[in-house]
XYZ file of C-alpha atoms in Angstrom:
435
model
C -25.447 18.445 -2.235
C -24.279 19.586 -5.607
C -26.926 20.704 -8.239
C -24.656 19.106 -10.980
C -21.270 17.709 -11.931
C -19.671 17.528 -15.343
C -19.205 14.091 -16.984
C -15.746 13.007 -16.654
C -13.953 12.133 -19.824
C -11.996 8.681 -20.192
C -8.648 8.904 -18.519
C -9.496 12.259 -16.947
C -8.142 13.133 -13.617
C -10.985 13.728 -10.944
C -8.801 17.075 -10.208
C -9.517 18.091 -13.922
C -13.235 17.298 -13.476
C -13.445 19.489 -10.367
C -11.594 22.151 -12.182
C -14.097 22.234 -14.977
C -16.997 22.361 -12.405
C -15.441 25.172 -10.683
C -15.070 27.105 -14.138
C -18.633 26.190 -15.079
C -19.998 27.669 -11.865
C -17.922 30.730 -12.191
C -16.436 30.340 -8.900
C -13.649 32.558 -7.608
C -13.435 31.525 -3.887
C -11.456 28.078 -3.087
C -13.235 28.057 0.245
C -16.662 28.191 -1.541
C -15.554 25.434 -3.725
C -14.348 23.209 -0.868
C -17.673 23.747 1.007
C -19.524 22.851 -2.139
C -17.513 19.540 -2.632
C -16.844 18.541 0.874
C -19.092 20.592 3.282
C -16.034 22.182 4.826
C -12.974 24.169 4.086
C -9.924 22.218 2.856
C -6.417 23.681 2.476
C -4.645 21.116 0.311
C -5.328 19.444 -3.131
C -3.775 16.717 -4.945
C -4.084 16.316 -8.641
C -2.859 12.608 -8.510
C -5.183 11.133 -5.898
C -7.820 13.301 -3.991
C -9.099 13.175 -0.636
C -12.588 12.482 1.241
C -13.967 10.881 -1.709
C -16.754 9.201 0.292
C -17.777 12.543 1.352
C -17.432 13.926 -2.094
C -19.487 11.098 -3.682
C -22.208 11.443 -1.194
C -22.445 15.177 -2.175
C -22.919 14.337 -5.869
C -26.552 14.841 -7.433
C -28.684 11.697 -7.696
C -28.500 11.785 -11.213
C -24.681 11.298 -11.287
C -23.777 7.627 -11.229
C -20.087 8.138 -10.186
C -19.152 5.899 -7.378
C -15.994 6.214 -5.062
C -14.744 2.928 -6.472
C -14.819 4.289 -10.069
C -13.312 7.624 -9.158
C -10.353 5.959 -7.382
C -9.769 3.332 -9.949
C -10.517 5.358 -13.261
C -9.888 8.824 -12.396
C -6.790 8.985 -10.068
C -3.216 7.517 -10.140
C -4.115 5.057 -7.344
C -3.874 2.009 -10.037
C -0.358 2.977 -11.042
C 1.317 3.711 -7.741
C -0.215 0.656 -5.964
C 0.063 -1.796 -8.701
C 3.251 -3.420 -7.000
C 2.039 -3.137 -3.308
C 0.585 -5.942 -1.424
C -3.066 -6.585 -1.400
C -3.468 -5.377 2.326
C -1.292 -2.228 1.624
C -3.360 -1.394 -1.389
C -6.571 -1.684 0.568
C -5.031 0.795 3.092
C -4.257 3.306 0.506
C -7.696 2.850 -1.042
C -9.408 3.645 2.439
C -6.899 6.490 2.794
C -8.144 8.235 -0.233
C -11.719 7.502 0.435
C -11.539 8.706 3.966
C -8.537 10.971 4.525
C -5.905 9.425 6.860
C -3.222 11.059 9.103
C -0.779 11.918 6.355
C -0.561 12.475 2.576
C -0.948 9.699 0.208
C 2.162 10.779 -1.492
C 3.990 9.578 1.665
C 2.224 6.497 1.914
C 2.935 5.158 -1.727
C 6.580 6.513 -1.686
C 6.382 9.366 -3.957
C 7.686 11.854 -1.278
C 10.490 9.698 0.321
C 11.244 7.278 -2.583
C 14.229 7.606 -4.971
C 11.922 8.124 -7.955
C 10.128 11.355 -7.616
C 6.960 12.603 -9.573
C 6.912 15.863 -11.523
C 6.003 18.929 -9.622
C 3.705 20.197 -12.441
C 1.074 18.777 -14.573
C 2.000 17.687 -18.080
C -0.020 17.773 -21.239
C 0.079 17.001 -25.021
C -0.213 20.134 -27.369
C -1.769 18.053 -30.088
C -4.442 16.467 -27.595
C -5.112 20.081 -26.395
C -5.576 21.334 -29.991
C -7.873 18.458 -30.889
C -9.926 18.793 -27.672
C -10.538 22.629 -28.427
C -11.610 22.000 -31.786
C -13.960 19.097 -31.166
C -15.443 19.376 -27.726
C -14.638 23.096 -26.962
C -12.490 22.256 -23.745
C -9.626 20.079 -22.678
C -8.679 18.213 -19.676
C -5.682 16.769 -17.706
C -5.098 13.078 -18.714
C -3.658 10.506 -16.232
C -1.281 8.879 -18.873
C 0.370 12.088 -19.292
C 1.225 12.386 -15.468
C 3.035 9.046 -15.237
C 6.490 9.595 -13.629
C 9.018 9.213 -16.518
C 6.464 9.701 -19.410
C 8.111 11.824 -22.144
C 5.650 11.291 -24.777
C 1.810 11.013 -25.697
C 1.387 7.408 -26.990
C -1.478 8.672 -29.037
C 0.413 11.360 -31.230
C 3.922 10.394 -30.146
C 4.861 14.120 -29.534
C 6.978 15.385 -26.546
C 4.701 16.290 -23.482
C 4.797 19.762 -22.367
C 5.123 20.961 -18.830
C 2.390 23.259 -17.470
C 2.716 25.689 -14.568
C -0.239 24.046 -12.595
C 1.262 22.354 -9.439
C 0.433 18.656 -8.826
C 0.185 19.159 -5.131
C -1.117 22.614 -3.891
C -1.319 23.872 -0.347
C -3.782 26.646 -1.472
C -6.528 24.258 -2.735
C -6.563 25.583 -6.284
C -8.275 23.520 -9.109
C -7.031 24.786 -12.508
C -8.414 23.787 -15.908
C -6.324 22.567 -18.947
C -7.259 25.877 -20.808
C -5.711 28.550 -22.855
C -4.189 30.198 -19.778
C -2.005 27.286 -18.968
C -1.691 25.308 -22.206
C -1.088 25.883 -25.742
C -0.837 24.023 -29.186
C 2.946 24.717 -29.787
C 4.992 21.491 -29.958
C 8.034 21.000 -28.096
C 11.236 20.008 -29.912
C 11.961 16.419 -29.755
C 15.593 16.194 -28.432
C 15.558 12.343 -27.657
C 17.075 9.683 -29.714
C 14.803 7.236 -31.560
C 15.834 4.463 -29.297
C 14.845 6.531 -26.179
C 11.593 7.525 -27.872
C 10.618 3.828 -28.692
C 11.639 2.600 -25.223
C 9.590 5.333 -23.468
C 6.615 4.562 -25.732
C 6.692 1.093 -24.704
C 7.003 2.112 -21.123
C 3.813 4.113 -21.332
C 2.043 1.367 -23.164
C 2.845 -1.013 -20.441
C 1.869 1.445 -17.745
C -1.275 1.879 -19.485
C -2.045 -1.888 -19.323
C -0.890 -1.905 -15.561
C -3.601 0.782 -14.814
C -6.399 -1.575 -16.028
C -5.183 -4.472 -13.644
C -6.881 -4.738 -10.247
C -5.206 -7.879 -9.021
C -2.447 -7.549 -6.575
C 0.551 -9.732 -5.618
C 2.686 -10.259 -2.589
C 6.157 -8.688 -2.854
C 7.810 -12.202 -2.332
C 5.555 -13.565 -5.207
C 6.836 -10.710 -7.581
C 10.434 -11.326 -6.563
C 10.066 -15.156 -7.206
C 8.551 -14.441 -10.559
C 11.459 -12.343 -11.643
C 13.895 -14.956 -10.599
C 12.095 -17.547 -12.606
C 12.464 -15.286 -15.705
C 15.977 -14.511 -15.040
C 16.729 -18.272 -14.702
C 14.997 -18.884 -18.051
C 17.135 -16.081 -19.616
C 20.377 -17.405 -18.212
C 20.741 -14.739 -15.574
C 20.183 -17.097 -12.600
C 21.385 -20.442 -11.606
C 19.105 -23.494 -11.275
C 18.616 -22.840 -7.527
C 17.887 -19.143 -8.249
C 21.110 -17.405 -7.426
C 21.394 -14.194 -9.672
C 24.547 -13.803 -11.740
C 24.680 -10.100 -10.699
C 27.510 -8.846 -13.033
C 26.056 -10.534 -15.949
C 22.565 -9.150 -15.168
C 23.973 -5.515 -14.881
C 26.041 -5.581 -17.962
C 23.031 -6.935 -19.848
C 20.643 -4.366 -18.316
C 23.073 -1.408 -19.202
C 23.330 -2.621 -22.674
C 19.650 -2.740 -23.047
C 19.161 0.940 -21.762
C 21.408 3.797 -22.305
C 22.783 5.784 -19.391
C 20.846 9.043 -20.702
C 17.543 7.172 -20.653
C 17.975 5.737 -17.260
C 19.058 9.169 -16.027
C 15.681 10.384 -17.466
C 13.903 7.704 -15.715
C 15.616 8.463 -12.329
C 17.149 5.028 -12.283
C 20.790 5.626 -13.046
C 23.205 2.699 -12.117
C 26.714 3.016 -11.041
C 28.506 -0.021 -12.112
C 31.047 -0.117 -9.367
C 28.483 0.600 -6.425
C 27.639 -2.646 -4.761
C 24.356 -1.238 -3.444
C 22.927 0.076 -6.665
C 19.047 -0.198 -7.110
C 19.414 -3.015 -9.667
C 21.695 -5.136 -7.393
C 19.041 -4.838 -4.661
C 16.062 -5.102 -6.869
C 15.676 -8.864 -6.963
C 16.266 -9.513 -3.412
C 13.647 -10.339 -0.902
C 14.484 -7.943 1.880
C 14.023 -4.231 1.577
C 11.340 -1.691 0.890
C 8.732 -1.545 -1.696
C 10.255 -0.801 -5.230
C 9.132 2.108 -7.386
C 6.517 1.279 -9.997
C 8.821 2.931 -12.739
C 11.611 0.389 -11.989
C 9.249 -2.581 -12.019
C 8.225 -1.472 -15.526
C 11.728 -0.858 -16.626
C 12.737 -4.377 -15.289
C 9.809 -6.132 -17.124
C 10.426 -4.265 -20.140
C 14.055 -5.531 -20.105
C 12.938 -9.095 -19.582
C 10.704 -8.687 -22.422
C 7.597 -9.705 -20.171
C 4.233 -8.437 -20.742
C 2.769 -6.923 -17.474
C -0.268 -8.957 -17.693
C 1.802 -12.144 -17.537
C 2.896 -11.155 -13.918
C -0.637 -10.965 -12.680
C -1.962 -13.951 -14.528
C 0.831 -16.181 -13.043
C -0.380 -18.393 -10.263
C 2.626 -20.404 -9.383
C 6.255 -19.385 -8.972
C 9.592 -21.110 -7.867
C 12.118 -18.349 -7.029
C 15.046 -19.467 -4.994
C 14.756 -23.468 -4.692
C 16.880 -23.288 -1.549
C 14.081 -21.366 0.297
C 10.775 -22.246 1.487
C 8.305 -20.942 -1.144
C 5.688 -18.471 -0.041
C 2.318 -20.050 0.336
C 0.581 -16.675 -0.216
C -1.588 -16.457 -3.444
C -2.757 -13.264 -5.169
C -5.771 -11.893 -3.446
C -8.204 -9.589 -4.637
C -9.205 -6.415 -2.800
C -12.824 -7.569 -2.724
C -11.862 -10.807 -0.988
C -9.658 -8.995 1.436
C -12.480 -6.529 2.302
C -14.901 -9.235 2.847
C -12.762 -11.283 5.191
C -11.884 -8.103 7.270
C -15.622 -7.186 7.485
C -16.465 -10.795 8.725
C -13.762 -10.611 11.309
C -14.793 -7.269 12.669
C -18.381 -8.600 12.927
C -17.014 -11.486 15.128
C -15.132 -9.187 17.193
C -18.151 -6.873 17.677
C -20.516 -9.690 18.672
C -18.160 -10.967 21.283
C -16.545 -7.894 22.913
C -15.308 -9.834 25.989
C -13.693 -12.854 23.928
C -9.964 -13.529 24.127
C -8.129 -14.253 21.077
C -8.228 -17.999 21.644
C -12.046 -17.818 21.989
C -12.319 -15.658 18.898
C -10.130 -18.243 16.997
C -12.492 -20.917 18.075
C -15.576 -18.883 16.848
C -14.114 -17.933 13.559
C -12.229 -21.039 12.966
C -11.384 -21.060 9.161
C -11.622 -17.204 8.945
C -9.156 -16.694 11.741
C -6.464 -18.844 9.968
C -7.004 -16.788 6.611
C -6.802 -13.588 8.292
C -3.805 -14.633 10.541
C -1.980 -15.929 7.335
C -2.504 -13.282 4.833
C -3.191 -10.107 6.738
C -1.338 -10.528 10.104
C -0.404 -6.941 10.560
C -4.115 -5.802 10.393
C -5.184 -8.728 12.446
C -2.750 -7.675 15.404
C -3.987 -4.162 15.119
C -7.667 -4.689 15.418
C -7.981 -8.064 17.533
C -8.202 -7.385 21.213
C -5.403 -9.037 23.279
C -6.056 -11.148 26.458
C -6.219 -8.990 29.520
C -3.560 -9.744 32.272
C -5.803 -9.144 35.147
C -4.867 -11.095 38.356
C -7.589 -12.583 40.668
C -7.453 -10.903 44.014
C -7.592 -13.326 46.964
C -10.357 -13.190 49.461
C -9.783 -11.834 52.892
C -8.593 -14.566 55.362
C -11.009 -15.238 58.264
C -8.537 -15.498 61.252
C -11.273 -16.543 63.633
C -11.768 -19.689 61.682
C -8.355 -20.272 60.501
C -6.089 -19.586 63.457
C -2.358 -19.532 63.468
C -1.093 -22.864 64.824
C 2.428 -23.619 66.077
C 3.760 -27.015 66.216
C 6.964 -28.770 66.908
C 7.931 -31.956 64.896
C 11.091 -33.874 64.077
C 13.509 -32.083 62.040
C 13.358 -35.034 59.428
C 9.521 -34.609 58.974
C 8.137 -32.597 55.887
C 4.415 -32.443 56.702
C 2.174 -32.554 59.737
C -1.451 -33.501 60.293
C -3.265 -31.395 62.802
C -6.524 -29.796 63.729
C -6.845 -26.150 62.867
C -9.968 -24.023 62.497
C -12.121 -26.916 63.505
C -10.891 -29.192 60.580
C -8.829 -32.182 61.297
C -6.545 -34.263 59.023
C -5.768 -31.290 56.796
C -2.241 -30.837 55.332
C -0.709 -27.427 55.039
C 2.380 -25.996 53.605
C 5.231 -25.788 56.299
C 7.375 -22.903 56.941
C 10.509 -23.856 58.880
C 11.958 -21.820 61.695
C 15.084 -23.493 62.907
C 15.810 -23.705 66.652
C 18.781 -25.815 67.415
C 18.107 -29.454 66.290
C 14.510 -29.090 66.112
C 12.192 -26.970 63.893
C 9.560 -24.602 64.844
C 6.796 -24.719 62.250
C 4.297 -21.912 61.396
C 1.181 -23.106 59.745
C -1.334 -20.836 58.037
C-alpha cells in the first residue's frame, strides 16, 4: 500500500498524477514505481487511459478518497472516446480499464485502427504552464489538451505545443509537465480566424461531452441526425438523405484545410467518403471527432442529443425500441442475471428464462451479445438405451399375409402386444422379424 498519493487537479490525467508521485518520491526505477502502484512490474503505460485501476485504487492510502469510478470518468480520456459507443460497449471498455483485458484500450475504442488517429505526444499550453509554475509551483498534463484535433487552449486561446513525452510508452515511463519537457514560449498562430473559432467551439463541445455519462445506441444517434437533417432540408419526409446537397453544405461550412487538420478530409467525387457513409445505419462505430464536427455543422448542442428520448429517423423502417441506458442500470441487470445463473448451475436457457422472467427479456433485448456469451447453452446429451434382456424378449419369427401390417402374438410371456414389423420378402408371403 502507498504511504501517500498527491491530490489530483481538476481535469488532470491520472498519468500526470502518477508522474508527480514518482517525482515526489525521488524514484529513478520504473520497476520500483510499478511495484509501488500495482504490486508487480508492468512494461506499458498509457497516458490516455491507464490499466489495472482496481488494483491501483486498492493500493492507495486509507486517507485517499479516490475511487476507480472517479479516476476513469474524471482523470482519463474514457468519457470522450466512449461518448458515442453503445452502453454495453462502454461498460466493456470501463471494465477493461479497471481490470486489464487481452489487448490495449486504444485498439478497443478505435484509436489504433480508426481513420482518426490520436497525437503521438502529449500537448500543453505554454500560458497554463507559466501560470501553474507561478501559482502552485508545478504543472500537470490536462485532458482537454490531449483531445484529437484540439489546436488551442480554450482558457487562453493560444496554440497548444507538442512535448516529447509519448502518449503510449512501452518502457513504462511517467514524466511530469516540468521545465525539462515544457516551456512558456508561445507558438506562432498560423491558422485563420475562421479555423480558430471553429476549433475553439469544437473543444467547448468536447468539454461538455466529457461531463455526460449517458450513452445511446448507434441506431438512436443516426435517427437523431436524420431528424435534424430533415428539419434543415437535407432529408425527405421519409428520411432519405439528399447526399449531394448535404455534402456541398458541409464543405461550405468547413474549409478543406480545417477538415485536413481534423483528419476528416472529404473527396467530393468519392462515393464512399466518410460523410456519405456517416448517416447510414450499417457500418462500424464513428470517430468522436467526426460526431462533434457533424453536430457543430447541424448547430446542435451535444447535450440535446443525450437529453432526447424519442427519435423518428427513416419512416420506412421499423424504429428501434431501444432506449438510452445508463451504465449503472446495465451493471445491475448483468449482476442479477449472473446471480441467477450461479444459483441454478444445471438449468437450461428455457428454465433460466422462466426463473428470471422480466430480467431475461430485458437482457435478451438490450444486451444480447453479452447474454449469449455468459448464459450456458442446453447440453445435447443423448440418453443411452438400456441393455436388452434376451431371455425375456426373445426373437420371434412369424408369417402372415402379405397384406397385413401388424400382428398380435405372445413374446417374452406377454400376449396381445403389438410390435413394429420388419419385412423380409419371400415370394408372395413375408417373413417377419419381431424384436
